[in-house]
CSV table of C-alpha atoms in Angstrom, one decimal:
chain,number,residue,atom,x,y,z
A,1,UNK,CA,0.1,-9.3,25.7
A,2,UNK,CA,-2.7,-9.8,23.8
A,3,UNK,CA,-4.4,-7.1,21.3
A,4,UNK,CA,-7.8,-7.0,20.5
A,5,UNK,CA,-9.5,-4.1,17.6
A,6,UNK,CA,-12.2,-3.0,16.6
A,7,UNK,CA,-13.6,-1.5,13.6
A,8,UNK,CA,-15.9,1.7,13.9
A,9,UNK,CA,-17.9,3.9,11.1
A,10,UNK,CA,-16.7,7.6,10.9
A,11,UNK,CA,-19.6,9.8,9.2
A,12,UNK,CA,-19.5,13.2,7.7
A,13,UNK,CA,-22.4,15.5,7.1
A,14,UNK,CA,-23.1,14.5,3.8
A,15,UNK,CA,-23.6,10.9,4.9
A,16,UNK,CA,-19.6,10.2,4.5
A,17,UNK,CA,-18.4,7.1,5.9
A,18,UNK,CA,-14.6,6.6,7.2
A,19,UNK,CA,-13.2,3.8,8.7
A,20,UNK,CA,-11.1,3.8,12.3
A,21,UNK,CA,-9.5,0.5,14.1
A,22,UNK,CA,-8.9,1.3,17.8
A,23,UNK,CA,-7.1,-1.2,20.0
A,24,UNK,CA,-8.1,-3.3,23.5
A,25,UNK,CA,-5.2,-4.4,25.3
A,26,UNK,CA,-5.3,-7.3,28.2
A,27,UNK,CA,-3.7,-7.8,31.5
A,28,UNK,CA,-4.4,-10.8,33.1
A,29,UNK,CA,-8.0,-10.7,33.0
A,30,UNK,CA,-8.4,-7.2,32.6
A,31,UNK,CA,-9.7,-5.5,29.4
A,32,UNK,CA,-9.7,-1.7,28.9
A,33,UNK,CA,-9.8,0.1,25.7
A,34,UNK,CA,-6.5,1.5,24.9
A,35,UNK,CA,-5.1,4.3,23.4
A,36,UNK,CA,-7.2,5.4,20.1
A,37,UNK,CA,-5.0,8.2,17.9
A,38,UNK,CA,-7.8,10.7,16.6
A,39,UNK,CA,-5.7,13.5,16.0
A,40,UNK,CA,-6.3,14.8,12.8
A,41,UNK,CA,-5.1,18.5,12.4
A,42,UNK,CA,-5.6,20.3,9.7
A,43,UNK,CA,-3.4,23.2,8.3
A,44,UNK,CA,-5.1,26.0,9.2
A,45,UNK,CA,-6.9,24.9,12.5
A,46,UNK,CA,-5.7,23.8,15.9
A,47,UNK,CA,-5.5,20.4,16.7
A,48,UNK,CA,-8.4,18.9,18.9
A,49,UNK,CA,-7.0,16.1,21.1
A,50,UNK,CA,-9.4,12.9,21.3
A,51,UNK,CA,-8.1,9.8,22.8
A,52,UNK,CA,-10.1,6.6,23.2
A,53,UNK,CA,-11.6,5.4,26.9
A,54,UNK,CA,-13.5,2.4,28.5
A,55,UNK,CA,-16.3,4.3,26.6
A,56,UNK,CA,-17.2,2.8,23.0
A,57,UNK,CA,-18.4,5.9,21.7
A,58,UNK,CA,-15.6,8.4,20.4
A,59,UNK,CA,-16.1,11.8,20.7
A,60,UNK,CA,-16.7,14.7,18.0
A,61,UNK,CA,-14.1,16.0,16.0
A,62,UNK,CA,-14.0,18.9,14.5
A,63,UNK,CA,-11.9,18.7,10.7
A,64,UNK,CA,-11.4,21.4,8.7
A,65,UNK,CA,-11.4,20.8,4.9
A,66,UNK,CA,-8.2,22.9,3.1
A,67,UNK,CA,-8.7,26.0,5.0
A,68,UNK,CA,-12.4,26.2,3.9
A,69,UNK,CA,-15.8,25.5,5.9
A,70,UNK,CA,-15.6,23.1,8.8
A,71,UNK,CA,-17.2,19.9,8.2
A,72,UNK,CA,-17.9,18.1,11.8
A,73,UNK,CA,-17.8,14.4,11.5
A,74,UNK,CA,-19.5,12.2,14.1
A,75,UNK,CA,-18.3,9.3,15.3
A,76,UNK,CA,-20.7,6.2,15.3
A,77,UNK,CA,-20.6,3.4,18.2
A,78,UNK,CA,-17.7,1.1,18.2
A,79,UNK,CA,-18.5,-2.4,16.6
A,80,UNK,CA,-16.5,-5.2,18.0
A,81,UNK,CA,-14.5,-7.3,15.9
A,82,UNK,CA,-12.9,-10.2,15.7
A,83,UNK,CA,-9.2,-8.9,15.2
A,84,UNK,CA,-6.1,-10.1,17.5
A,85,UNK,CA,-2.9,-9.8,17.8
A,86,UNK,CA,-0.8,-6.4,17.2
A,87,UNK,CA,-1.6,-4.9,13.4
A,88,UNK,CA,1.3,-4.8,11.1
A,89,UNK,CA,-0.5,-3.2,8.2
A,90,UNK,CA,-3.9,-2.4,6.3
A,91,UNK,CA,-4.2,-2.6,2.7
A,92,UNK,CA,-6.7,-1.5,0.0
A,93,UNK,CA,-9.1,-4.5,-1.3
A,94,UNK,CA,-11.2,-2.5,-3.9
A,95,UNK,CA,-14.0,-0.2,-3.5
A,96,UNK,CA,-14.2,0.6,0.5
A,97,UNK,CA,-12.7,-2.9,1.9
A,98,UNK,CA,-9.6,-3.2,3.2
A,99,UNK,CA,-7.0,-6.0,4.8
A,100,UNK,CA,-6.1,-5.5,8.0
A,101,UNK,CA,-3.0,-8.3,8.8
A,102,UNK,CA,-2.8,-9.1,12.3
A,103,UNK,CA,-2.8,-12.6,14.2
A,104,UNK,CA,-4.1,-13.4,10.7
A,105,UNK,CA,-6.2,-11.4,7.4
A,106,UNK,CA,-9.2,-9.9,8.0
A,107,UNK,CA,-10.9,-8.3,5.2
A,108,UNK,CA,-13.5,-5.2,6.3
A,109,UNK,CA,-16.0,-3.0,4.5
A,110,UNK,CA,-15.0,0.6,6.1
A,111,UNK,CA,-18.5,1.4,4.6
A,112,UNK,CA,-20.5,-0.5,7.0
A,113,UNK,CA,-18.1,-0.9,10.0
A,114,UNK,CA,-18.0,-4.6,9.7
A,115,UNK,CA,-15.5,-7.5,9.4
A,116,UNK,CA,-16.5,-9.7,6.5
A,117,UNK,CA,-14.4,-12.5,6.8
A,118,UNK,CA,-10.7,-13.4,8.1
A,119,UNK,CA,-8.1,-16.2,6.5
A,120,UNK,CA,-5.2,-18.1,8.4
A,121,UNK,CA,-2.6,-16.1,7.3
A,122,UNK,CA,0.6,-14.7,8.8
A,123,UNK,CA,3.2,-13.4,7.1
A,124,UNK,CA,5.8,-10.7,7.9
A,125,UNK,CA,5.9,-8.1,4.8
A,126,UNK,CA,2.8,-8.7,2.6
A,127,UNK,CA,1.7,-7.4,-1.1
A,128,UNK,CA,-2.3,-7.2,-1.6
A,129,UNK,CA,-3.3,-6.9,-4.9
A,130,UNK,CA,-7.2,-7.2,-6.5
A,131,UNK,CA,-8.2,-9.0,-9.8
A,132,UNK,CA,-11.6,-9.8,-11.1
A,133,UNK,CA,-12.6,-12.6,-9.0
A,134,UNK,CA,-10.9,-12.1,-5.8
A,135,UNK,CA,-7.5,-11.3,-4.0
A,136,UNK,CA,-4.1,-12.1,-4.4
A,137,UNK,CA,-1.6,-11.5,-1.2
A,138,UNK,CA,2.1,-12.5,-1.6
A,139,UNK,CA,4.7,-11.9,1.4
A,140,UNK,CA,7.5,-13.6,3.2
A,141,UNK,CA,6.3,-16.7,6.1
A,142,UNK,CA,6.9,-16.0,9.8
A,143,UNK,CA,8.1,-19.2,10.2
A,144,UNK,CA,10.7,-20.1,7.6
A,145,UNK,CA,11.0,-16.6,6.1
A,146,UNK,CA,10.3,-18.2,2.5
A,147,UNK,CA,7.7,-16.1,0.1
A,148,UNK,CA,4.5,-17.3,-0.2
A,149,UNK,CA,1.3,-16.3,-2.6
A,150,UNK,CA,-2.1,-17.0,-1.6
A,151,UNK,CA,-5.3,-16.7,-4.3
A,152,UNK,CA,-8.4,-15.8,-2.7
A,153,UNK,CA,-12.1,-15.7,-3.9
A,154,UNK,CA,-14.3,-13.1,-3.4
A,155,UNK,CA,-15.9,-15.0,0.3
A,156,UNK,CA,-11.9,-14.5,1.2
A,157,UNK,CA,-11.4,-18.7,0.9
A,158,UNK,CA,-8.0,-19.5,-0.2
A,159,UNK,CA,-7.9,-21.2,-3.1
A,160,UNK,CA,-4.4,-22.2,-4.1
A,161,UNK,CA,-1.3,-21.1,-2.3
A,162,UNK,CA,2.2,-20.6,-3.8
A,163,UNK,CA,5.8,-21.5,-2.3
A,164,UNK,CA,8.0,-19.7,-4.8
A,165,UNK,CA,10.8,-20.1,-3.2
A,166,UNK,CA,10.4,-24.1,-4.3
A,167,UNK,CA,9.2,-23.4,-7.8
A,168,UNK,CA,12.7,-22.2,-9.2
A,169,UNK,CA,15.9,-24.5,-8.8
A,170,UNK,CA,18.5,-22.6,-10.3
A,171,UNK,CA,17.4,-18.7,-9.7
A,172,UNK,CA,16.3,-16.4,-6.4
A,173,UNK,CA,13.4,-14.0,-6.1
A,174,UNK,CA,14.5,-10.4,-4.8
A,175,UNK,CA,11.7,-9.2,-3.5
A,176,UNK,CA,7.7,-9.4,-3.3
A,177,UNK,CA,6.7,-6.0,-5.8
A,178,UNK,CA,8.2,-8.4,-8.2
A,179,UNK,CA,5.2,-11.0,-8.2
A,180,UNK,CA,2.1,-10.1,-9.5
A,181,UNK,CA,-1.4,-11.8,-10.4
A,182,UNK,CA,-2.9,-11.3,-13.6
A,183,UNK,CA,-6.7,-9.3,-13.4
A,184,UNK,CA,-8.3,-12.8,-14.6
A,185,UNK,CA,-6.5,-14.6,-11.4
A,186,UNK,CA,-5.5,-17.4,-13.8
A,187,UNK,CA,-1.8,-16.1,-13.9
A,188,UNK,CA,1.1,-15.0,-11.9
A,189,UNK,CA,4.6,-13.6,-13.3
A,190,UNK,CA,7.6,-13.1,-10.5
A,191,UNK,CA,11.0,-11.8,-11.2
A,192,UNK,CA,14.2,-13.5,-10.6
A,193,UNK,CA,17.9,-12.5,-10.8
A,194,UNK,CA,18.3,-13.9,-13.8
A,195,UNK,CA,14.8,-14.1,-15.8
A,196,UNK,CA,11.2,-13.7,-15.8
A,197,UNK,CA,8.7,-16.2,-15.1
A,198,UNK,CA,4.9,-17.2,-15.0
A,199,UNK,CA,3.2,-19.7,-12.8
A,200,UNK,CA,-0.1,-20.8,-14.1
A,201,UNK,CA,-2.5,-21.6,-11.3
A,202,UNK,CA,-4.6,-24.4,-13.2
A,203,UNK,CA,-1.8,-26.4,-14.1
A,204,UNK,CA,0.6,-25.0,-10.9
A,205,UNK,CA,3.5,-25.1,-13.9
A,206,UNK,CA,6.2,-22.4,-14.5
A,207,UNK,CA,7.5,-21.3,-17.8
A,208,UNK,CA,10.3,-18.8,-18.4
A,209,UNK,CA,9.3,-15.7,-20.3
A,210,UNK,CA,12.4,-13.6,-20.4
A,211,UNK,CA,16.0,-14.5,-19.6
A,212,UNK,CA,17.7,-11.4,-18.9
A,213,UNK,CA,20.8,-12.5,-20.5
A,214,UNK,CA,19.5,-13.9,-23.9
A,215,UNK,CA,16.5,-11.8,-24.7
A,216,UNK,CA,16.6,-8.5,-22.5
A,217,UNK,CA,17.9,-6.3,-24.6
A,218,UNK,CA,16.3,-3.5,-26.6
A,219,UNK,CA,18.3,-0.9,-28.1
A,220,UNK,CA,21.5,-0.7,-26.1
A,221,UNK,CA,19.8,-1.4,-22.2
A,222,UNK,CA,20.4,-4.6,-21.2
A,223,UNK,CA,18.0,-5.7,-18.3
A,224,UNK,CA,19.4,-6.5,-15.2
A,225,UNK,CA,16.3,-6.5,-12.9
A,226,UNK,CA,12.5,-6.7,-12.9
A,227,UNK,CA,12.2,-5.4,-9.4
A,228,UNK,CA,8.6,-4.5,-9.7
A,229,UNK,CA,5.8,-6.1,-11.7
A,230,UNK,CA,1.9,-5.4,-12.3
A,231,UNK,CA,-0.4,-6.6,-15.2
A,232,UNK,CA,-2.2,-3.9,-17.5
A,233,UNK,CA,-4.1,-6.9,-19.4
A,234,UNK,CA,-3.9,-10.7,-19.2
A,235,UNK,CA,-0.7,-11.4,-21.1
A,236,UNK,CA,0.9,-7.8,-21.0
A,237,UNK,CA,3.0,-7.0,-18.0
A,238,UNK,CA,4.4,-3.1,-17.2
A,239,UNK,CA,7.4,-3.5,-14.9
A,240,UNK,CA,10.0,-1.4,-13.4
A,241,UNK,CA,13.9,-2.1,-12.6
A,242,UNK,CA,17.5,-1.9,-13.3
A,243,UNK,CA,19.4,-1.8,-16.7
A,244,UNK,CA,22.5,-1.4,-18.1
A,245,UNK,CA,23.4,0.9,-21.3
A,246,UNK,CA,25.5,-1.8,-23.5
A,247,UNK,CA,27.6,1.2,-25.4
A,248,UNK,CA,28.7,2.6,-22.1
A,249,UNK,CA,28.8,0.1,-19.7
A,250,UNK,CA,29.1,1.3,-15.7
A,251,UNK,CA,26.0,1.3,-13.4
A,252,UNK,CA,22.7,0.1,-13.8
A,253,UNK,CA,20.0,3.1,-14.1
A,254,UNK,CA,16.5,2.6,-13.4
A,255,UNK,CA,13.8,2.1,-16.5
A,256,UNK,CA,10.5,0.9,-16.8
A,257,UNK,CA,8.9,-0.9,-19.4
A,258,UNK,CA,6.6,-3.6,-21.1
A,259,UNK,CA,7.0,-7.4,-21.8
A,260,UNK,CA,4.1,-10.0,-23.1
A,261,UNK,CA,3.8,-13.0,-21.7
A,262,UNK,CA,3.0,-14.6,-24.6
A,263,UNK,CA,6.0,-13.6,-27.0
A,264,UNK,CA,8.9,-11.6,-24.5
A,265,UNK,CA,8.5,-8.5,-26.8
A,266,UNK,CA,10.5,-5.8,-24.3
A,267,UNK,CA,10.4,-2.2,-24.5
A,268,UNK,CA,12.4,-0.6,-21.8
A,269,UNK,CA,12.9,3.3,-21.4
A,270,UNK,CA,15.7,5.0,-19.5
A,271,UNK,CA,15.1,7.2,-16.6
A,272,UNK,CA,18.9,7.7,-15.8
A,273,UNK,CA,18.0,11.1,-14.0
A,274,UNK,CA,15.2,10.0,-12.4
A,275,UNK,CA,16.4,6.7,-9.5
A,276,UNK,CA,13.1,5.1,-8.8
A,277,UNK,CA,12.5,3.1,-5.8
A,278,UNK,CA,11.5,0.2,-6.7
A,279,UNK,CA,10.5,-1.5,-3.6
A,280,UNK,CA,7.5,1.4,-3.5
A,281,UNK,CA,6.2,1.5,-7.1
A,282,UNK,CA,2.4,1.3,-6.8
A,283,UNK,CA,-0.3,1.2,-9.2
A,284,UNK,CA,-4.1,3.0,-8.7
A,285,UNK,CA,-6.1,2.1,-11.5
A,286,UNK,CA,-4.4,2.7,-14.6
A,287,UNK,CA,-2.1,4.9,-12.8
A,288,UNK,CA,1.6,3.8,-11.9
A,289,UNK,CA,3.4,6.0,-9.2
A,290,UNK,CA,7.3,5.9,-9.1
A,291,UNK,CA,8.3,7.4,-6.1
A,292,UNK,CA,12.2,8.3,-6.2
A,293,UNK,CA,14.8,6.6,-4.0
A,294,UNK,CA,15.4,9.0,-1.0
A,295,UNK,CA,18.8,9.7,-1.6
A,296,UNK,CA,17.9,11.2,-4.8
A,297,UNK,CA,14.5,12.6,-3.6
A,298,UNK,CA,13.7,15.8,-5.2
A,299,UNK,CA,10.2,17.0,-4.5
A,300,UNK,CA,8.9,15.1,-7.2
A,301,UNK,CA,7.0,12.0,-8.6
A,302,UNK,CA,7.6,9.7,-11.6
A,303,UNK,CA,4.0,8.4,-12.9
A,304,UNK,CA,2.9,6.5,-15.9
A,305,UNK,CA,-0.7,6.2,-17.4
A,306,UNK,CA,-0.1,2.3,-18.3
A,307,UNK,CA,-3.2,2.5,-20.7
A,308,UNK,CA,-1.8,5.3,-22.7
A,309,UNK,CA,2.2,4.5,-22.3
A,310,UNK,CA,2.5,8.4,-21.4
A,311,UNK,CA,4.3,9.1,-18.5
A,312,UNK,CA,3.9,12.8,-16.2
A,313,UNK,CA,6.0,13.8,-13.7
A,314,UNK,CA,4.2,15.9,-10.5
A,315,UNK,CA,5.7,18.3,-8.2
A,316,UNK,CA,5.2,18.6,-4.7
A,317,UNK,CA,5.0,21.4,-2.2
A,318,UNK,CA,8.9,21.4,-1.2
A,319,UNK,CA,11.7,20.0,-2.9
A,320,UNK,CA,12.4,17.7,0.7
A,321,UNK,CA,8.6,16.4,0.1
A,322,UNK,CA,8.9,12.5,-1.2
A,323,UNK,CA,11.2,10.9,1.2
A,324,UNK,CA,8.9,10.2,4.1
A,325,UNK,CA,6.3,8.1,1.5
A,326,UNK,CA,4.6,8.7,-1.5
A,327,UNK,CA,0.8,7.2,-1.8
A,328,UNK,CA,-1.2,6.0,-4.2
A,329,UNK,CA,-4.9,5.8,-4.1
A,330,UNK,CA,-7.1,2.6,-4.9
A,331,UNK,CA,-8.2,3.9,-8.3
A,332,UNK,CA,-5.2,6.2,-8.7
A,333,UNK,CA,-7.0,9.7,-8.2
A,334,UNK,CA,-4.5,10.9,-5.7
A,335,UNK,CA,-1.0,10.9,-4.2
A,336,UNK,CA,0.1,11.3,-1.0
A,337,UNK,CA,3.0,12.5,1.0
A,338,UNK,CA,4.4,11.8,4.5
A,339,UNK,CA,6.3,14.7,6.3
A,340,UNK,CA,7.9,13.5,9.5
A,341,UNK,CA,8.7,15.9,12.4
A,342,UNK,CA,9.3,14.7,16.0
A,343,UNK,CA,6.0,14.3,17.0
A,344,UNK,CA,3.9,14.2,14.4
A,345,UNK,CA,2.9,13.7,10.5
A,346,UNK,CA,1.6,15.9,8.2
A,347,UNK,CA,0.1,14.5,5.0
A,348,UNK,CA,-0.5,16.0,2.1
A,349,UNK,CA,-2.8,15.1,-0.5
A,350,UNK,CA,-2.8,15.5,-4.3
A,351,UNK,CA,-5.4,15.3,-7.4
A,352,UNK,CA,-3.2,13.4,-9.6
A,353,UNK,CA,-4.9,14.9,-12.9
A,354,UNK,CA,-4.1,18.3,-12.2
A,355,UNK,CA,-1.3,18.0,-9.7
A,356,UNK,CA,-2.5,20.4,-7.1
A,357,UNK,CA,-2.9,19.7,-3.5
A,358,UNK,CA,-6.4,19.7,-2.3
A,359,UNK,CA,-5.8,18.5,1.7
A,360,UNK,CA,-3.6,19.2,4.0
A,361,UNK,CA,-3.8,17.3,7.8
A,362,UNK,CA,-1.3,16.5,10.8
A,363,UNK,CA,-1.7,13.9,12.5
A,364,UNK,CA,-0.2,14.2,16.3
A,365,UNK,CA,0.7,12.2,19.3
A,366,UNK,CA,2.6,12.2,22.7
A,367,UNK,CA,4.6,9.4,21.9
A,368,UNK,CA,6.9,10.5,19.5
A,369,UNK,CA,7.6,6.6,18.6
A,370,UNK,CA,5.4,6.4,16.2
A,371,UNK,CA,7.1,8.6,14.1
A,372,UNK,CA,10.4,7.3,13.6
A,373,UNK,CA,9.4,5.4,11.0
A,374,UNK,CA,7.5,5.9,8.0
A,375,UNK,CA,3.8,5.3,8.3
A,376,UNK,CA,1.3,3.4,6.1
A,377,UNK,CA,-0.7,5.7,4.3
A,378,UNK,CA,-4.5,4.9,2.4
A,379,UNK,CA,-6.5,6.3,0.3
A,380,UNK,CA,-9.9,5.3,-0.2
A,381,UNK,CA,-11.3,7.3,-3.6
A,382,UNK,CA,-14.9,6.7,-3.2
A,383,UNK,CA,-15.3,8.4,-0.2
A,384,UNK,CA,-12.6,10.5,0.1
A,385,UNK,CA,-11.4,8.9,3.0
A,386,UNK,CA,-7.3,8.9,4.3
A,387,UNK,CA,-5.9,6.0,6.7
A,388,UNK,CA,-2.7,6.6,8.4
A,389,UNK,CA,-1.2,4.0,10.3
A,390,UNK,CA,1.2,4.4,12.8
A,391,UNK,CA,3.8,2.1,14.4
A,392,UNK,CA,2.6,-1.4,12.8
A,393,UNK,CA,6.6,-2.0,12.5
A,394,UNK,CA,7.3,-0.6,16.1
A,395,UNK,CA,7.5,-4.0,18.7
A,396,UNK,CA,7.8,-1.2,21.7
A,397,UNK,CA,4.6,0.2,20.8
A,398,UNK,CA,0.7,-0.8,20.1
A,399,UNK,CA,-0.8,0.6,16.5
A,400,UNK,CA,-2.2,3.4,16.0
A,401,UNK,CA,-5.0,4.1,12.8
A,402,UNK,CA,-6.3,7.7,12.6
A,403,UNK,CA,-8.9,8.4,9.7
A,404,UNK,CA,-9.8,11.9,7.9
A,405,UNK,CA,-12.2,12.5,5.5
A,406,UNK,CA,-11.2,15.3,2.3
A,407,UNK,CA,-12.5,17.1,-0.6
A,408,UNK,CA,-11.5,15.9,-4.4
C-alpha cells in the first residue's frame, strides 16, 4: 500500500499560519483521501470531531486558547504534494520549515503550504540539526543498519555524506544524539565508547579530541560516555553523559559538560540526583532541555542556558508529567509535555523563561493505536504553532499529524 500526503495552510484570525499533512491511501487504482486527525481539544472546551473526506477542503474548527476567547481558525484548500510512502517523523529546519521523512526528505515551508524540495534519503531513526549554511541529518541506513550523516545546502542538495561506521577502526558509536555538526558546517564531532572525535568535512579526516581514559578526568569524575553532543560555537562543544566519581567508585551518574575541540579542556558537573535521558536531550536556541529517564521521572525538567553556563530546573503540572515526552521548541521558548491516556494526548505547553504553562490541548481519536507509543511533538516559535504526530513508529497504522495554534 502506497501513501501519498499533502501539505495544507492552517490560518488564524490574525493571519496565523499552521501547518497540517493529511494522508491519500491507494487500492489498486483507487485513490480516496484518508483519515486526517483534526482533533485538537482544548482544556476547557469540548472536543469538535473533524475527519478528512474525498473533499480537499477541511472544515472549521473551533480552538480555544487557555480557557480565554475562542479564536476560530480556517482551514485553507489542500495543496498536493509530492510526499510517498508512510511518514516516520517531521522535524524542525529553522524558522517555519520542517522535514518530513518518508519514502525520502522532503523539506516544507508550513508558512506557505508548499514542499520546497525533497533528497534521496531513507533512514530508519534520523537526527536534523540546522547550521548557517544548510542542514545536517544523521541516522541509521535501512539497508545495512550502519549510521550515516548527510550535509545539506540551503536548495536541500547533499553535499558530502558520512559513513561513520567506517571512519573508526578500533571504537563503536552508541548512538546518533552523539554526532553533531558545527554552526559553520565545516565540522562534525561524534562520540565513541572510548573517545571523542571530529570529522572535518573539507579534508573528510578524523582526529581524536578526548580519550576517555587518558584525558577525561576533571576533579574526581571520570568520563565514561558522551552520549549527547551539540556545538555552542565552532570549536566549543556542550555534551551530556555518563561519569564515574574516581573517590567512590560504583555506578556511573549522569553530568553534562564542556570540551574544545581545539585543546580537550573538560568541565563536567554531576547531576547524581538528577538521571538524564540522554537519548532525548534537545537543544532550542541557546537553550538545552534534559528531560529525566522515566524511571526516575519526577515532574520535572533539567535545562541549561549554554551561553551563560547557568542551568534552571522547571516544574510541571504533576509530579507523573515528563515520562510521556518532553519538547523543545526551535528557538527554545517553550517546553512541552505528552500525557498519554487510552485514547488520546494531552499536551501541555510551557514558556520556558518563566516556567508557567500557557496552553493546554488534547488531541483525540477512535483508534486508540496511536497512543501506545509516545508521539512526536513540534513547536514552531514564530507562529506559535504545535505539531503532534501520531503513530509514525506504528506499521499497523497510517500517520496521523494534527496542528494547533497557541498564545506565548
Amino acid at each position: 500500500m502506497k501513501t501519498k500526503w499533502m501539505c495544507m495552510i492552517l490560518m488564524l484570525a490574525l493571519a496565523l499560519h499552521l501547518s497540517a499533512c493529511g494522508n491519500r491511501q491507494e487500492n489498486g487504482n483507487s485513490f480516496e483521501y484518508g483519515s486526517i486527525n483534526m482533533d485538537p481539544q482544548s482544556e476547557e472546551n469540548d472536543l469538535s470531531e473533524n475527519t478528512g473526506n474525498e473533499s480537499s477542503n477541511i472544515n472549521v474548527i473551533d480552538l480555544q486558547d487557555n480557557g480565554t476567547d475562542k479564536n476560530i481558525m480556517a482551514v485553507s484548500t489542500v495543496k498536493d504534494s509530492d510526499f510517498s510512502g508512510k511518514v516516520s517523523g517531521c522535524y524542525y529546519a529553522g524558522g517555519s520549515r520542517i522535514i518530513v521523512a518518508a519514502d525520502q526528505l522532503y523539506l516544507c515551508d508550513t508558512g506557505k503550504g508548499e514542499t520546497i524540495a525533497s533528497a534521496d534519503i531513507s533512514m530508519e531513526d534520523l537526527c536534523v540539526q540546522t547550521f548557517t549554511d544548510g542542514y545536517f541529518v544523521v541516522g541509521q541506513g535501512q539497508a545495512d543498519g550502519g549510521i550515516n550523516g548527510y550535509i545539506l545546502n540551503k536548495d536541500f542538495a547533499v553535499q558530502d555524506t558520512i559513513s561513520f561506521s567506517g571512519l573508526l577502526s578500533d571504537d563503536f558509536i552508541v548512538q546518533i544524539t552523539g554526532i553533531a555538526v558545527s554552526q559553520d558546517g565545516k565540522q562534525v564531532a561524534f562520540g565513541g565508547l572510548q573517545g571523542l572525535y571530529l570529522y572535518d568535512v573539507s579534508s573528510r579526516k578524523v582526529r581524536t579530541i578526548l580519550n576517555y581514559s587518558e584525558e577525561g578526568t576533571a576533579g574526581n569524575m571520570q568520563i565514561v560516555t558522551m552520549d549527547s553532543l551539540t556545538f555552542t560555537g565552532n570549536n566549543t562543544l556542550v555534551y551530556v553523559g555518563m561519569a564515574t566519581d574516581t573517590s567512590i567508585g560504583g555506578d556511573g551518574v549522569s553530568v553534562y559538560g564542556t570540551v574544545s575541540t581545539d585543546s580537550a579542556n573538560l568541565t563536567i558537573t554531576k547531576k547524581g540526583d538528577y538521571k538524564v535521558d540522554t537519548e532525548e536531550v534537545q537543544k532550542g536556541g541557546n537553550l538545552l532541555i534534559m528531560p529525566q529517564s522515566f524511571d526516575k521521572n519526577n515532574g520535572t525538567l533539567l535545562m541549561l542556558d549554554t551561553i551563560s553556563n547557568t542551568e534552571n530546573t522547571m516544574s510541571f503540572s504533576s509530579r507523573s508529567e515528563g515520562k510521556d515526552g518532553v519538547y523543545c521548541s526551535g528557538q527554545g521558548k517553550y517546553v512541552a509535555t505528552a500525557i498519554l491516556e487510552e485514547s488520546s494526548v494531552t499536551i501541555n505547553i510551557y514558556d520556558t523563561a518563566s516556567g508557567k504553562r500557557i496552553h493546554t490541548e488534547t488531541v483525540q481519536d477512535s483508534n486508540s493505536t496511536y497512543f501506545l507509543r509516545i508521539p512526536q511533538i513540534l513547536i514552531l516559535d514564530e507562529s506559535g504553532t504545535c505539531i503532534v504526530v501520531l503513530g509514525r513508529g506504528i506499521d499497523e497504522v497510517s500517520t496521523l499529524i494534527t496542528t494547533f495554534g497557541f498564545a506565548g
